[in-house]
Amino acid sequence: MKAHKTNTVISKLVNRFDDQLLNILLEDFRNFRERNQFMNNKKVTVQQTLPLA
C-alpha cells in the first residue's frame, strides 16, 4: 500500500497556498474599493432631451 503521508503534505501545501492567495486577493479588493469609493457615492445626473415633434 502507498503511504498517504505525501498526499496529506501536498494537500496541506495546496490549502495553505489557497488561503494565502485568497487573503491577497481580498486585501487587494479592499484597497481597490477604498481608492474608488468616491465613484460609488457620486450621483451622476443626466439631462434628458425630448424630441420636439
JSON list of N, CA and C in Angstrom, two decimals, residues 25-51:
[
{"chain": "A", "resi": 25, "resn": "LEU", "atom": "N", "xyz": [-5.95, 38.42, -2.48]},
{"chain": "A", "resi": 25, "resn": "LEU", "atom": "CA", "xyz": [-7.00, 38.96, -3.35]},
{"chain": "A", "resi": 25, "resn": "LEU", "atom": "C", "xyz": [-8.00, 39.80, -2.58]},
{"chain": "A", "resi": 26, "resn": "LEU", "atom": "N", "xyz": [-8.38, 39.36, -1.39]},
{"chain": "A", "resi": 26, "resn": "LEU", "atom": "CA", "xyz": [-9.32, 40.14, -0.59]},
{"chain": "A", "resi": 26, "resn": "LEU", "atom": "C", "xyz": [-8.72, 41.47, -0.15]},
{"chain": "A", "resi": 27, "resn": "GLU", "atom": "N", "xyz": [-7.45, 41.45, 0.22]},
{"chain": "A", "resi": 27, "resn": "GLU", "atom": "CA", "xyz": [-6.78, 42.70, 0.61]},
{"chain": "A", "resi": 27, "resn": "GLU", "atom": "C", "xyz": [-6.69, 43.65, -0.57]},
{"chain": "A", "resi": 28, "resn": "ASP", "atom": "N", "xyz": [-6.37, 43.12, -1.73]},
{"chain": "A", "resi": 28, "resn": "ASP", "atom": "CA", "xyz": [-6.31, 43.94, -2.93]},
{"chain": "A", "resi": 28, "resn": "ASP", "atom": "C", "xyz": [-7.68, 44.53, -3.27]},
{"chain": "A", "resi": 29, "resn": "PHE", "atom": "N", "xyz": [-8.72, 43.73, -3.13]},
{"chain": "A", "resi": 29, "resn": "PHE", "atom": "CA", "xyz": [-10.07, 44.21, -3.40]},
{"chain": "A", "resi": 29, "resn": "PHE", "atom": "C", "xyz": [-10.48, 45.30, -2.42]},
{"chain": "A", "resi": 30, "resn": "ARG", "atom": "N", "xyz": [-10.14, 45.13, -1.15]},
{"chain": "A", "resi": 30, "resn": "ARG", "atom": "CA", "xyz": [-10.46, 46.16, -0.15]},
{"chain": "A", "resi": 30, "resn": "ARG", "atom": "C", "xyz": [-9.75, 47.47, -0.48]},
{"chain": "A", "resi": 31, "resn": "ASN", "atom": "N", "xyz": [-8.48, 47.38, -0.87]},
{"chain": "A", "resi": 31, "resn": "ASN", "atom": "CA", "xyz": [-7.73, 48.58, -1.23]},
{"chain": "A", "resi": 31, "resn": "ASN", "atom": "C", "xyz": [-8.32, 49.24, -2.46]},
{"chain": "A", "resi": 32, "resn": "PHE", "atom": "N", "xyz": [-8.71, 48.45, -3.43]},
{"chain": "A", "resi": 32, "resn": "PHE", "atom": "CA", "xyz": [-9.33, 48.99, -4.64]},
{"chain": "A", "resi": 32, "resn": "PHE", "atom": "C", "xyz": [-10.63, 49.70, -4.31]},
{"chain": "A", "resi": 33, "resn": "ARG", "atom": "N", "xyz": [-11.44, 49.09, -3.45]},
{"chain": "A", "resi": 33, "resn": "ARG", "atom": "CA", "xyz": [-12.72, 49.68, -3.06]},
{"chain": "A", "resi": 33, "resn": "ARG", "atom": "C", "xyz": [-12.52, 50.99, -2.32]},
{"chain": "A", "resi": 34, "resn": "GLU", "atom": "N", "xyz": [-11.52, 51.05, -1.46]},
{"chain": "A", "resi": 34, "resn": "GLU", "atom": "CA", "xyz": [-11.25, 52.29, -0.72]},
{"chain": "A", "resi": 34, "resn": "GLU", "atom": "C", "xyz": [-10.78, 53.40, -1.66]},
{"chain": "A", "resi": 35, "resn": "ARG", "atom": "N", "xyz": [-9.95, 53.06, -2.63]},
{"chain": "A", "resi": 35, "resn": "ARG", "atom": "CA", "xyz": [-9.46, 54.07, -3.57]},
{"chain": "A", "resi": 35, "resn": "ARG", "atom": "C", "xyz": [-10.57, 54.57, -4.49]},
{"chain": "A", "resi": 36, "resn": "ASN", "atom": "N", "xyz": [-11.52, 53.74, -4.81]},
{"chain": "A", "resi": 36, "resn": "ASN", "atom": "CA", "xyz": [-12.57, 54.11, -5.75]},
{"chain": "A", "resi": 36, "resn": "ASN", "atom": "C", "xyz": [-13.92, 54.31, -5.07]},
{"chain": "A", "resi": 37, "resn": "GLN", "atom": "N", "xyz": [-13.92, 54.58, -3.80]},
{"chain": "A", "resi": 37, "resn": "GLN", "atom": "CA", "xyz": [-15.16, 54.73, -3.04]},
{"chain": "A", "resi": 37, "resn": "GLN", "atom": "C", "xyz": [-15.96, 55.94, -3.53]},
{"chain": "A", "resi": 38, "resn": "PHE", "atom": "N", "xyz": [-15.27, 57.00, -3.94]},
{"chain": "A", "resi": 38, "resn": "PHE", "atom": "CA", "xyz": [-15.99, 58.20, -4.37]},
{"chain": "A", "resi": 38, "resn": "PHE", "atom": "C", "xyz": [-16.86, 57.94, -5.58]},
{"chain": "A", "resi": 39, "resn": "MET", "atom": "N", "xyz": [-16.51, 56.95, -6.39]},
{"chain": "A", "resi": 39, "resn": "MET", "atom": "CA", "xyz": [-17.30, 56.66, -7.58]},
{"chain": "A", "resi": 39, "resn": "MET", "atom": "C", "xyz": [-18.65, 56.06, -7.22]},
{"chain": "A", "resi": 40, "resn": "ASN", "atom": "N", "xyz": [-18.69, 55.32, -6.12]},
{"chain": "A", "resi": 40, "resn": "ASN", "atom": "CA", "xyz": [-19.93, 54.69, -5.70]},
{"chain": "A", "resi": 40, "resn": "ASN", "atom": "C", "xyz": [-20.91, 55.70, -5.11]},
{"chain": "A", "resi": 41, "resn": "ASN", "atom": "N", "xyz": [-20.38, 56.69, -4.44]},
{"chain": "A", "resi": 41, "resn": "ASN", "atom": "CA", "xyz": [-21.23, 57.68, -3.78]},
{"chain": "A", "resi": 41, "resn": "ASN", "atom": "C", "xyz": [-21.59, 58.85, -4.69]},
{"chain": "A", "resi": 42, "resn": "LYS", "atom": "N", "xyz": [-20.94, 58.95, -5.79]},
{"chain": "A", "resi": 42, "resn": "LYS", "atom": "CA", "xyz": [-21.15, 60.08, -6.70]},
{"chain": "A", "resi": 42, "resn": "LYS", "atom": "C", "xyz": [-22.43, 59.86, -7.50]},
{"chain": "A", "resi": 43, "resn": "LYS", "atom": "N", "xyz": [-23.29, 60.85, -7.48]},
{"chain": "A", "resi": 43, "resn": "LYS", "atom": "CA", "xyz": [-24.54, 60.77, -8.24]},
{"chain": "A", "resi": 43, "resn": "LYS", "atom": "C", "xyz": [-24.36, 61.52, -9.55]},
{"chain": "A", "resi": 44, "resn": "VAL", "atom": "N", "xyz": [-24.63, 60.85, -10.61]},
{"chain": "A", "resi": 44, "resn": "VAL", "atom": "CA", "xyz": [-24.50, 61.47, -11.93]},
{"chain": "A", "resi": 44, "resn": "VAL", "atom": "C", "xyz": [-25.89, 61.79, -12.42]},
{"chain": "A", "resi": 45, "resn": "THR", "atom": "N", "xyz": [-26.08, 63.03, -12.78]},
{"chain": "A", "resi": 45, "resn": "THR", "atom": "CA", "xyz": [-27.37, 63.43, -13.32]},
{"chain": "A", "resi": 45, "resn": "THR", "atom": "C", "xyz": [-27.24, 63.60, -14.82]},
{"chain": "A", "resi": 46, "resn": "VAL", "atom": "N", "xyz": [-28.13, 62.99, -15.52]},
{"chain": "A", "resi": 46, "resn": "VAL", "atom": "CA", "xyz": [-28.12, 63.05, -16.98]},
{"chain": "A", "resi": 46, "resn": "VAL", "atom": "C", "xyz": [-29.34, 63.82, -17.42]},
{"chain": "A", "resi": 47, "resn": "GLN", "atom": "N", "xyz": [-29.11, 64.86, -18.21]},
{"chain": "A", "resi": 47, "resn": "GLN", "atom": "CA", "xyz": [-30.22, 65.66, -18.70]},
{"chain": "A", "resi": 47, "resn": "GLN", "atom": "C", "xyz": [-30.81, 64.97, -19.92]},
{"chain": "A", "resi": 48, "resn": "GLN", "atom": "N", "xyz": [-32.10, 64.73, -19.87]},
{"chain": "A", "resi": 48, "resn": "GLN", "atom": "CA", "xyz": [-32.76, 64.06, -20.98]},
{"chain": "A", "resi": 48, "resn": "GLN", "atom": "C", "xyz": [-33.30, 65.11, -21.94]},
{"chain": "A", "resi": 49, "resn": "THR", "atom": "N", "xyz": [-33.12, 64.84, -23.22]},
{"chain": "A", "resi": 49, "resn": "THR", "atom": "CA", "xyz": [-33.65, 65.74, -24.24]},
{"chain": "A", "resi": 49, "resn": "THR", "atom": "C", "xyz": [-34.85, 65.05, -24.89]},
{"chain": "A", "resi": 50, "resn": "LEU", "atom": "N", "xyz": [-35.94, 65.78, -24.99]},
{"chain": "A", "resi": 50, "resn": "LEU", "atom": "CA", "xyz": [-37.17, 65.23, -25.59]},
{"chain": "A", "resi": 50, "resn": "LEU", "atom": "C", "xyz": [-37.30, 65.74, -27.02]},
{"chain": "A", "resi": 51, "resn": "PRO", "atom": "N", "xyz": [-37.75, 64.88, -27.88]},
{"chain": "A", "resi": 51, "resn": "PRO", "atom": "CA", "xyz": [-37.95, 65.32, -29.27]},
{"chain": "A", "resi": 51, "resn": "PRO", "atom": "C", "xyz": [-39.06, 66.36, -29.33]}
]
